[in-house]
Amino acid sequence: MVERQVRVRFAPSPTGDLHVGNIRTALFDWAYARHTGGTFIFRIEDTDTTRVTDEYIAAAIDTLRWLGLQWDEGPEVGGAYGPYRQSQRLNIYSDWAQKFLDQKDAYYCFCTAEELEARREAQRAANVAPGYDGQCRNLSEDHIAAFRAEGRKPVIRMRMPDGQTTFVDQIRGEVSFDHKFVPDFVLVRGDGSPLYTLAVAVDDVMMKVTHVLRGEDLLSSTPRQIRVYQAMGLKDEDFPTFAHLPFVMGQDNAKLSKRNGEVSIAWYREMGFLPEAICNYLALLGWSPGEDRENVTMKELTELFTVERVHSSPAKFDMKKLEAINGDKIRALNLEDFLTWSLPFLKNAKVISGSEEEIALVKAALPIIQERITKLGEIPAMLKFLFVKDFAVDPESVAKVSDVASKAVLTRSLEELIPLSEWTHSSIESALRSSLIEEMGLKPRVAFGSVRIAVTGSTISPPLFESMELLGKSACLERISSALAL
Ligand code: GLU
């Protein structure tokens, strides 16, 4: 085969927010295009206009951009083979369907839904493989005229010849489909609208797609697509190369769904996963960079990505691993970037309104939490204590600071902290250590736990002494005093 300039497409039908499986496909398509110096095409398959809405399309565009998967051709970018929304290409599909009818590769089928169902029922009863039985394959002109006179609206069906379709899948090797199990299929509905199989194949040819990397769920549609290529006059050597990516499973080994894992990328974004972490993790779902590595940057992914390294067995989604990778990526951020990522979370949670003063305090506080979080969404709860106007200890923690032992700790802390002339985390730490741990003989967890609740209101907070330094002396003293009154 002549080497072709790689053109690979991501072609979702957004009937909701893009999910983990879609994005894993998009990522592999993108990485393959970048690795080979080819073209990454983004095409919207919206022939099912009832389910694919403008809102979902806009969200899909936004998600891909957020993830950094820039496309070279597609919506908002254009390209020589556009438009890239199938709903704007309907004439192209009907012209081809007409050509297939003229060539006798396709035919009008007048069977009604009820008739088809009744015959399917009979097939089931007779234990015959279900599917269209070819009833309208060879209708005479008179027959066709009679059906039309009855007011029946025909669909256009592709004629599947006897035999089989065999192709080499880059991941699965040679795959064969016996046409006994690939009955004549519908290309165009009765209302004239095209079906997926027609539109996808026509577009792949018209857009000169060389590689189709997509989910394994579409493997069984491949012989139908190949049939359309053939009817379009494409030679075998010009067919796109197929590579069907393994399924993504949940921990329970069932296909990943809402039930056994979060599927929508919008959810991960809301929780505070970084795009680079999502891409890094999804890259490992079915592909490996080798050498047991788990951390890959986008740049490394484009350098290392080859289809040979994609496994054929299903990949298992592991939230813990994704969180660990996200934590790594957060720790790798420089302070300015970490600040930029954090501010929207703090604003959305109404912890800050965004004044210069607040931002300066956030910036001072971020280094002390950078090691401790796995998601940006944890930041508001961690830093809230620095910004709240009406501070109060969390109701569930009140009991832990109002007992006699805690009171003793807090009283002693106050005595030590009031005269402290220098307010730094190390001066605070040494004052509290010498009084509470050495003198009183308390365990650090017990002693500092009470102080932590008193000044931050909760048992979960950044490192205590750094938090106290940031909060400032007067606020700390005030909070400890009020805790004593609980
Ligand atoms: N539009 C199809 C879907 O979202 C995918 C088309 C393809 O990749 O061939 O399931």
Coordinates of C-alpha atoms and ligand atoms in Angstrom, one line a residue:
M1 CA 0.0 0.0 0.0
V2 CA 1.3 3.5 -0.8
E3 CA 2.0 5.4 2.4
R4 CA -0.7 8.0 2.8
Q5 CA -0.5 11.2 4.8
V6 CA -2.4 10.3 8.0
R7 CA -5.9 11.7 8.3
V8 CA -7.7 10.5 11.4
R9 CA -11.1 11.6 12.7
F10 CA -13.0 11.8 16.0
A11 CA -16.7 11.6 15.1
P12 CA -18.9 11.7 18.1
S13 CA -22.7 11.9 18.2
P14 CA -23.1 14.0 21.3
T15 CA -26.4 12.9 22.8
G16 CA -25.2 14.1 26.2
D17 CA -21.9 15.2 27.8
L18 CA -18.9 13.5 26.3
H19 CA -18.0 10.5 28.5
V20 CA -14.8 8.7 29.4
G21 CA -15.0 6.3 26.4
N22 CA -15.5 9.2 23.9
I23 CA -12.6 11.1 25.2
R24 CA -10.3 8.1 25.3
T25 CA -11.1 7.7 21.6
A26 CA -10.6 11.4 20.9
L27 CA -7.3 11.3 22.8
F28 CA -6.0 8.3 20.8
D29 CA -7.1 9.8 17.5
W30 CA -5.4 13.1 18.4
A31 CA -2.2 11.4 19.7
Y32 CA -2.1 9.3 16.5
A33 CA -2.4 12.3 14.3
R34 CA 0.2 14.2 16.2
H35 CA 2.6 11.3 16.4
T36 CA 2.5 10.8 12.6
G37 CA 2.4 14.4 11.7
G38 CA -1.0 13.8 10.3
T39 CA -4.3 15.7 10.4
F40 CA -6.8 15.4 13.3
I41 CA -10.4 15.9 12.1
F42 CA -13.3 16.5 14.4
R43 CA -16.7 15.7 12.8
I44 CA -20.1 16.0 14.5
E45 CA -22.4 13.1 13.6
D46 CA -25.7 14.7 14.2
T47 CA -28.0 13.0 11.7
D48 CA -30.1 11.9 14.7
T49 CA -31.4 15.4 15.2
T50 CA -33.8 14.4 18.0
R51 CA -31.0 13.3 20.3
V52 CA -28.0 15.4 19.3
T53 CA -28.7 18.9 20.4
D54 CA -26.9 22.2 19.8
E55 CA -26.2 22.4 23.5
Y56 CA -24.5 19.0 23.5
I57 CA -22.5 19.9 20.5
A58 CA -21.3 23.2 22.1
A59 CA -20.4 21.3 25.2
A60 CA -18.4 18.7 23.2
I61 CA -16.5 21.5 21.5
D62 CA -15.8 23.1 24.8
T63 CA -14.7 19.8 26.4
L64 CA -12.2 19.0 23.6
R65 CA -10.7 22.5 23.8
W66 CA -10.5 22.3 27.6
L67 CA -8.6 19.1 27.3
G68 CA -6.2 20.6 24.8
L69 CA -7.1 18.3 22.0
Q70 CA -7.0 20.8 19.2
W71 CA -8.3 19.7 15.9
D72 CA -7.0 20.7 12.5
E73 CA -10.2 20.5 10.6
G74 CA -13.7 20.6 12.0
P75 CA -16.3 22.9 13.6
E76 CA -15.1 26.5 14.2
V77 CA -11.9 25.7 12.4
G78 CA -13.1 24.8 9.0
G79 CA -11.1 22.8 6.5
A80 CA -11.0 21.8 2.8
Y81 CA -13.5 18.9 3.3
G82 CA -16.2 20.7 5.3
P83 CA -18.8 21.2 6.5
Y84 CA -18.0 19.0 9.4
R85 CA -21.5 18.7 10.8
Q86 CA -23.4 15.9 9.2
S87 CA -26.7 17.8 9.4
Q88 CA -25.1 20.3 6.9
R89 CA -24.2 17.5 4.5
L90 CA -27.5 15.9 3.8
N91 CA -27.5 16.5 0.1
I92 CA -24.2 14.7 -0.2
Y93 CA -25.7 11.6 1.4
S94 CA -28.9 11.6 -0.7
D95 CA -26.8 12.0 -3.9
W96 CA -24.8 8.9 -3.0
A97 CA -27.9 7.0 -2.0
Q98 CA -29.4 7.8 -5.4
K99 CA -26.2 6.6 -7.1
F100 CA -26.4 3.3 -5.2
L101 CA -30.0 2.9 -6.4
D102 CA -29.0 3.6 -10.0
Q103 CA -26.2 1.1 -9.7
K104 CA -28.6 -1.5 -8.2
D105 CA -26.3 -1.7 -5.1
A106 CA -29.3 -0.4 -3.1
Y107 CA -33.1 -0.8 -3.5
Y108 CA -36.3 0.7 -2.2
C109 CA -37.9 -1.3 0.6
F110 CA -41.6 -0.7 1.3
C111 CA -41.9 -3.1 4.3
T112 CA -43.6 -1.4 7.2
A113 CA -42.4 -1.6 10.8
E114 CA -45.3 -4.0 11.7
E115 CA -44.5 -6.3 8.8
L116 CA -40.9 -6.4 9.7
E117 CA -41.7 -7.1 13.3
A118 CA -44.0 -9.9 12.4
R119 CA -41.4 -11.6 10.2
R120 CA -38.7 -11.1 12.8
E121 CA -41.0 -12.9 15.2
A122 CA -41.3 -15.8 12.8
Q123 CA -37.5 -15.9 12.4
R124 CA -37.1 -16.1 16.1
A125 CA -39.6 -18.9 16.3
A126 CA -37.8 -20.8 13.5
N127 CA -34.4 -20.1 15.1
V128 CA -33.1 -18.3 12.1
A129 CA -30.6 -15.4 12.4
P130 CA -32.8 -12.3 12.7
G131 CA -32.5 -9.5 10.1
Y132 CA -34.0 -8.3 6.9
D133 CA -35.2 -11.2 4.7
G134 CA -34.7 -9.5 1.4
Q135 CA -38.4 -9.3 0.5
C136 CA -38.1 -6.1 -1.5
R137 CA -34.8 -7.0 -3.1
N138 CA -36.2 -7.6 -6.6
L139 CA -39.4 -5.6 -6.8
S140 CA -40.7 -5.0 -10.3
E141 CA -41.5 -1.4 -11.4
D142 CA -45.2 -2.3 -11.2
H143 CA -44.8 -3.5 -7.7
I144 CA -43.0 -0.4 -6.7
A145 CA -45.7 1.8 -8.3
A146 CA -48.4 -0.2 -6.5
F147 CA -46.7 0.3 -3.1
R148 CA -46.3 4.0 -3.9
A149 CA -50.0 4.3 -4.8
E150 CA -50.8 2.8 -1.4
G151 CA -49.0 5.8 0.1
R152 CA -46.1 3.7 1.5
K153 CA -42.9 5.6 2.0
P154 CA -39.9 3.5 1.2
V155 CA -36.5 3.3 2.9
I156 CA -33.4 2.7 0.9
R157 CA -31.6 -0.5 1.7
M158 CA -28.2 -1.7 0.8
R159 CA -27.9 -5.0 -0.9
M160 CA -25.4 -7.3 0.9
P161 CA -24.0 -9.9 -1.5
D162 CA -23.4 -13.4 -0.3
G163 CA -20.0 -14.1 1.1
Q164 CA -18.0 -12.4 3.8
T165 CA -16.1 -9.3 4.6
T166 CA -12.6 -9.7 5.9
F167 CA -10.3 -6.8 7.0
V168 CA -7.2 -6.4 9.1
D169 CA -7.9 -4.5 12.3
Q170 CA -4.7 -2.9 13.5
I171 CA -5.4 -4.0 17.1
R172 CA -7.4 -7.2 16.6
G173 CA -5.7 -8.6 13.5
E174 CA -7.8 -10.2 10.8
V175 CA -11.5 -10.0 11.4
S176 CA -14.2 -11.7 9.3
F177 CA -17.9 -11.2 9.1
D178 CA -20.1 -13.8 7.3
H179 CA -22.8 -11.9 5.4
K180 CA -25.4 -14.4 6.7
F181 CA -25.2 -12.2 9.8
V182 CA -25.0 -8.9 8.0
P183 CA -28.4 -8.5 6.4
D184 CA -29.4 -5.8 3.9
F185 CA -29.3 -2.6 5.9
V186 CA -31.1 0.7 5.7
L187 CA -29.2 3.7 4.3
V188 CA -32.0 6.2 4.2
R189 CA -35.2 6.4 6.3
G190 CA -38.6 6.8 4.8
D191 CA -38.5 10.6 5.5
G192 CA -35.3 10.9 3.5
S193 CA -32.9 11.2 6.4
P194 CA -29.6 9.3 6.2
L195 CA -28.6 6.6 8.7
Y196 CA -25.3 6.5 10.5
T197 CA -23.8 3.8 8.4
L198 CA -24.3 5.8 5.2
A199 CA -23.2 9.1 6.6
V200 CA -20.1 7.8 8.4
A201 CA -18.8 5.9 5.4
V202 CA -19.5 8.6 2.9
D203 CA -17.8 11.1 5.1
D204 CA -14.7 9.0 5.7
V205 CA -14.3 8.6 2.0
M206 CA -15.0 12.3 1.1
M207 CA -12.8 13.6 3.9
K208 CA -10.0 11.2 2.8
V209 CA -9.8 9.6 6.2
T210 CA -6.9 7.1 6.3
H211 CA -7.3 5.7 9.8
V212 CA -10.4 4.9 11.8
L213 CA -9.6 4.5 15.5
R214 CA -12.7 4.1 17.5
G215 CA -14.5 2.1 20.2
E216 CA -14.9 -1.6 19.9
D217 CA -18.7 -1.2 20.1
L218 CA -18.5 -0.1 16.4
L219 CA -16.6 -3.2 15.2
S220 CA -19.7 -4.9 14.0
S221 CA -20.7 -1.9 11.8
T222 CA -17.5 -2.2 9.8
P223 CA -18.6 -4.7 7.2
R224 CA -21.6 -2.4 6.4
Q225 CA -19.3 0.6 6.1
I226 CA -17.0 -1.4 3.8
R227 CA -19.9 -2.3 1.7
V228 CA -20.7 1.5 1.3
Y229 CA -17.0 2.2 0.3
Q230 CA -17.3 -0.5 -2.3
A231 CA -20.5 0.9 -3.7
M232 CA -18.7 4.3 -3.8
G233 CA -16.1 2.8 -6.1
L234 CA -13.3 2.8 -3.6
K235 CA -10.6 0.2 -4.2
D236 CA -9.6 -2.1 -1.3
E237 CA -6.2 -0.5 -0.9
D238 CA -7.8 2.9 -0.4
F239 CA -10.1 1.8 2.5
P240 CA -9.2 3.5 5.7
T241 CA -7.3 1.3 8.2
F242 CA -9.4 0.3 11.1
A243 CA -8.3 0.0 14.8
H244 CA -11.0 -0.8 17.3
L245 CA -10.1 0.3 20.8
P246 CA -10.9 -2.0 23.8
F247 CA -13.9 -1.4 25.9
V248 CA -13.5 0.6 29.2
M249 CA -14.9 -1.4 32.1
G250 CA -15.8 -0.5 35.6
Q251 CA -14.2 -2.1 38.7
D252 CA -17.0 -4.7 38.6
N253 CA -16.0 -5.7 35.0
A254 CA -19.2 -4.5 33.5
K255 CA -19.0 -1.9 30.8
L256 CA -18.3 1.5 32.4
S257 CA -21.6 3.4 32.9
K258 CA -23.2 5.8 35.3
R259 CA -23.9 2.9 37.6
N260 CA -20.3 1.7 38.2
G261 CA -18.4 4.9 37.7
E262 CA -18.6 8.5 36.7
V263 CA -18.7 8.7 33.0
S264 CA -19.2 12.3 32.1
I265 CA -16.0 14.4 31.6
A266 CA -18.0 17.5 32.8
W267 CA -18.2 15.8 36.2
Y268 CA -14.4 15.3 36.4
R269 CA -14.0 18.9 35.4
E270 CA -16.3 20.1 38.2
M271 CA -14.5 17.9 40.8
G272 CA -11.2 19.6 39.9
F273 CA -9.4 17.1 37.8
L274 CA -6.8 18.8 35.6
P275 CA -7.1 18.2 31.8
E276 CA -3.6 16.9 31.7
A277 CA -4.3 14.3 34.4
I278 CA -7.5 13.1 32.6
C279 CA -5.6 12.8 29.4
N280 CA -2.6 11.1 31.1
Y281 CA -4.9 8.6 32.9
L282 CA -7.2 7.9 29.8
A283 CA -4.0 7.3 27.8
L284 CA -3.3 4.4 30.1
L285 CA -6.7 2.9 29.4
G286 CA -5.7 0.4 26.8
W287 CA -2.3 1.8 25.9
S288 CA 1.0 1.8 27.6
P289 CA 4.0 3.9 27.2
G290 CA 6.2 1.0 28.2
E291 CA 8.7 0.7 31.0
D292 CA 5.9 0.6 33.6
R293 CA 5.5 4.3 33.4
E294 CA 2.3 6.0 34.6
N295 CA 3.2 9.6 34.2
V296 CA 3.1 10.9 30.7
T297 CA 2.8 14.5 29.5
M298 CA 0.8 15.4 26.5
K299 CA 4.1 16.0 24.6
E300 CA 5.4 12.5 25.6
L301 CA 2.1 11.0 24.6
T302 CA 2.4 12.4 21.1
E303 CA 6.0 11.2 20.9
L304 CA 5.3 7.7 22.2
F305 CA 1.8 6.9 20.9
T306 CA 1.6 4.0 18.4
V307 CA -1.3 1.7 17.7
E308 CA 1.0 -1.3 18.2
R309 CA 1.0 -0.4 21.9
V310 CA -2.7 -0.5 22.2
H311 CA -4.0 -3.7 23.9
S312 CA -6.9 -5.7 22.7
S313 CA -8.2 -6.7 26.1
P314 CA -10.6 -4.4 27.9
A315 CA -9.2 -1.7 30.2
K316 CA -10.4 -1.2 33.7
F317 CA -11.3 2.2 35.0
D318 CA -9.6 2.9 38.3
M319 CA -10.6 6.1 40.1
K320 CA -7.9 5.8 42.7
K321 CA -5.2 5.8 40.0
L322 CA -6.8 8.8 38.3
E323 CA -6.8 10.6 41.6
A324 CA -3.2 9.8 42.2
I325 CA -2.2 11.0 38.8
N326 CA -4.2 14.2 39.4
G327 CA -2.4 14.7 42.7
D328 CA 0.9 14.4 40.9
K329 CA -0.1 16.9 38.3
I330 CA -1.3 19.3 40.9
R331 CA 2.0 19.1 42.8
A332 CA 3.8 19.7 39.5
L333 CA 2.1 23.0 38.9
N334 CA 4.0 26.2 39.5
L335 CA 2.4 28.6 42.0
E336 CA 1.0 31.0 39.3
D337 CA -0.7 28.1 37.4
F338 CA -1.9 26.6 40.6
L339 CA -3.4 29.9 41.6
T340 CA -5.1 30.3 38.2
W341 CA -6.6 26.8 38.5
S342 CA -7.7 27.3 42.1
L343 CA -9.5 30.7 41.9
P344 CA -12.6 29.6 40.0
F345 CA -13.1 26.8 42.6
L346 CA -12.9 29.3 45.5
K347 CA -15.1 31.8 43.7
N348 CA -17.7 29.2 42.7
A349 CA -17.9 28.0 46.3
K350 CA -18.3 31.6 47.4
V351 CA -15.2 31.3 49.6
I352 CA -13.8 34.5 48.0
S353 CA -15.2 37.2 45.8
G354 CA -11.9 37.7 44.1
S355 CA -10.4 40.9 45.7
E356 CA -6.7 41.5 45.4
E357 CA -6.3 41.0 49.1
E358 CA -8.0 37.7 49.0
I359 CA -6.0 36.5 46.0
A360 CA -2.8 37.4 47.8
L361 CA -3.9 35.3 50.8
V362 CA -4.8 32.4 48.6
K363 CA -1.4 32.6 46.9
A364 CA 0.3 32.5 50.3
A365 CA -1.9 29.6 51.4
L366 CA -1.6 27.4 48.3
P367 CA 1.9 26.1 48.9
I368 CA 0.8 24.5 52.2
I369 CA -2.0 22.5 50.6
Q370 CA -0.4 21.6 47.3
E371 CA 1.0 18.4 48.8
R372 CA -2.3 17.4 50.4
I373 CA -5.0 17.5 47.7
T374 CA -5.8 15.2 44.9
K375 CA -8.5 17.4 43.4
L376 CA -8.9 21.1 43.0
G377 CA -12.5 20.8 44.4
E378 CA -11.0 20.1 47.8
I379 CA -9.5 23.6 48.0
P380 CA -12.6 25.6 49.2
A381 CA -13.1 23.4 52.2
M382 CA -9.4 23.5 53.1
L383 CA -9.0 27.3 52.8
K384 CA -12.5 28.4 53.9
F385 CA -11.2 29.1 57.5
L386 CA -9.0 31.9 56.2
F387 CA -11.9 33.8 54.7
V388 CA -15.1 33.2 56.6
K389 CA -16.8 36.3 58.1
D390 CA -18.8 34.6 60.8
F391 CA -16.5 31.9 62.0
A392 CA -18.0 29.0 63.8
V393 CA -16.7 25.5 64.6
D394 CA -18.4 22.8 62.4
P395 CA -21.3 21.4 64.3
E396 CA -19.9 17.8 64.1
S397 CA -16.6 19.0 65.6
V398 CA -18.0 20.9 68.6
A399 CA -18.1 18.0 70.9
K400 CA -14.4 17.4 70.2
V401 CA -13.3 20.8 71.6
S402 CA -15.8 21.3 74.4
D403 CA -14.7 18.5 76.7
V404 CA -12.6 19.2 79.8
A405 CA -9.3 17.9 78.3
S406 CA -9.7 20.1 75.3
K407 CA -10.5 23.1 77.4
A408 CA -7.2 22.6 79.3
V409 CA -5.3 22.4 76.0
L410 CA -6.9 25.6 74.7
T411 CA -6.4 27.5 78.0
R412 CA -2.8 26.5 78.0
S413 CA -2.4 27.4 74.3
L414 CA -3.8 30.9 74.9
E415 CA -1.4 31.5 77.7
E416 CA 1.5 30.6 75.5
L417 CA 0.4 32.3 72.4
I418 CA -0.7 35.7 73.8
P419 CA 2.8 36.8 74.7
L420 CA 4.4 35.5 71.5
S421 CA 6.1 38.4 69.9
E422 CA 7.0 36.7 66.6
W423 CA 4.1 35.1 64.7
T424 CA 5.6 32.5 62.4
H425 CA 4.7 28.8 62.0
S426 CA 8.0 27.9 63.7
S427 CA 7.5 30.2 66.7
I428 CA 3.9 29.0 67.1
E429 CA 5.0 25.4 66.8
S430 CA 7.8 25.6 69.4
A431 CA 5.5 27.5 71.8
L432 CA 2.8 24.8 71.6
R433 CA 5.2 21.9 71.6
S434 CA 7.0 22.9 74.7
S435 CA 3.8 23.7 76.6
L436 CA 1.3 21.0 75.4
I437 CA 3.6 18.1 74.6
E438 CA 6.6 18.5 76.8
E439 CA 5.0 20.1 79.9
M440 CA 1.5 18.7 79.8
G441 CA 2.7 15.4 78.4
L442 CA -0.1 15.2 75.7
K443 CA 0.0 13.2 72.5
P444 CA 0.5 15.6 69.6
R445 CA -2.6 14.3 67.8
V446 CA -4.8 15.0 70.8
A447 CA -3.3 18.4 71.7
F448 CA -3.0 19.8 68.2
G449 CA -6.3 18.3 67.2
S450 CA -8.1 20.6 69.7
V451 CA -6.2 23.7 68.5
R452 CA -6.9 22.8 64.9
I453 CA -10.6 22.6 65.5
A454 CA -10.6 25.8 67.4
V455 CA -8.8 27.8 64.8
T456 CA -10.0 26.2 61.5
G457 CA -13.4 24.9 62.7
S458 CA -12.8 21.4 61.4
T459 CA -10.6 18.3 61.7
I460 CA -9.5 18.6 58.1
S461 CA -7.3 21.5 57.3
P462 CA -3.8 22.3 56.0
P463 CA -0.8 21.9 58.3
L464 CA -1.8 23.6 61.6
F465 CA 1.1 26.0 62.3
E466 CA 1.3 27.3 58.8
S467 CA -2.5 27.8 58.9
M468 CA -2.2 29.7 62.2
E469 CA 0.5 31.9 60.7
L470 CA -1.6 32.7 57.7
L471 CA -4.7 33.4 59.8
G472 CA -2.8 35.9 62.0
K473 CA -2.4 36.2 65.7
S474 CA -5.5 38.2 66.6
A475 CA -7.9 35.9 64.7
C476 CA -6.3 32.8 66.2
L477 CA -6.5 34.1 69.8
E478 CA -10.1 35.2 69.2
R479 CA -11.1 31.8 67.9
I480 CA -9.4 29.9 70.7
S481 CA -11.1 32.1 73.2
S482 CA -14.5 31.6 71.7
A483 CA -13.9 27.8 71.5
L484 CA -13.4 27.9 75.3
A485 CA -16.9 29.3 75.6
L486 CA -18.5 26.4 73.7
Ligands
GLU1 N1 -20.8 8.8 15.7 C1 -20.4 7.5 16.2 C2 -20.7 7.4 17.7 O1 -20.6 8.4 18.4 C3 -19.0 7.1 16.0 C4 -18.6 7.0 14.6 C5 -17.3 6.4 14.3 O2 -16.3 6.6 15.0 O3 -17.2 5.6 13.4 O4 -20.9 6.3 18.2

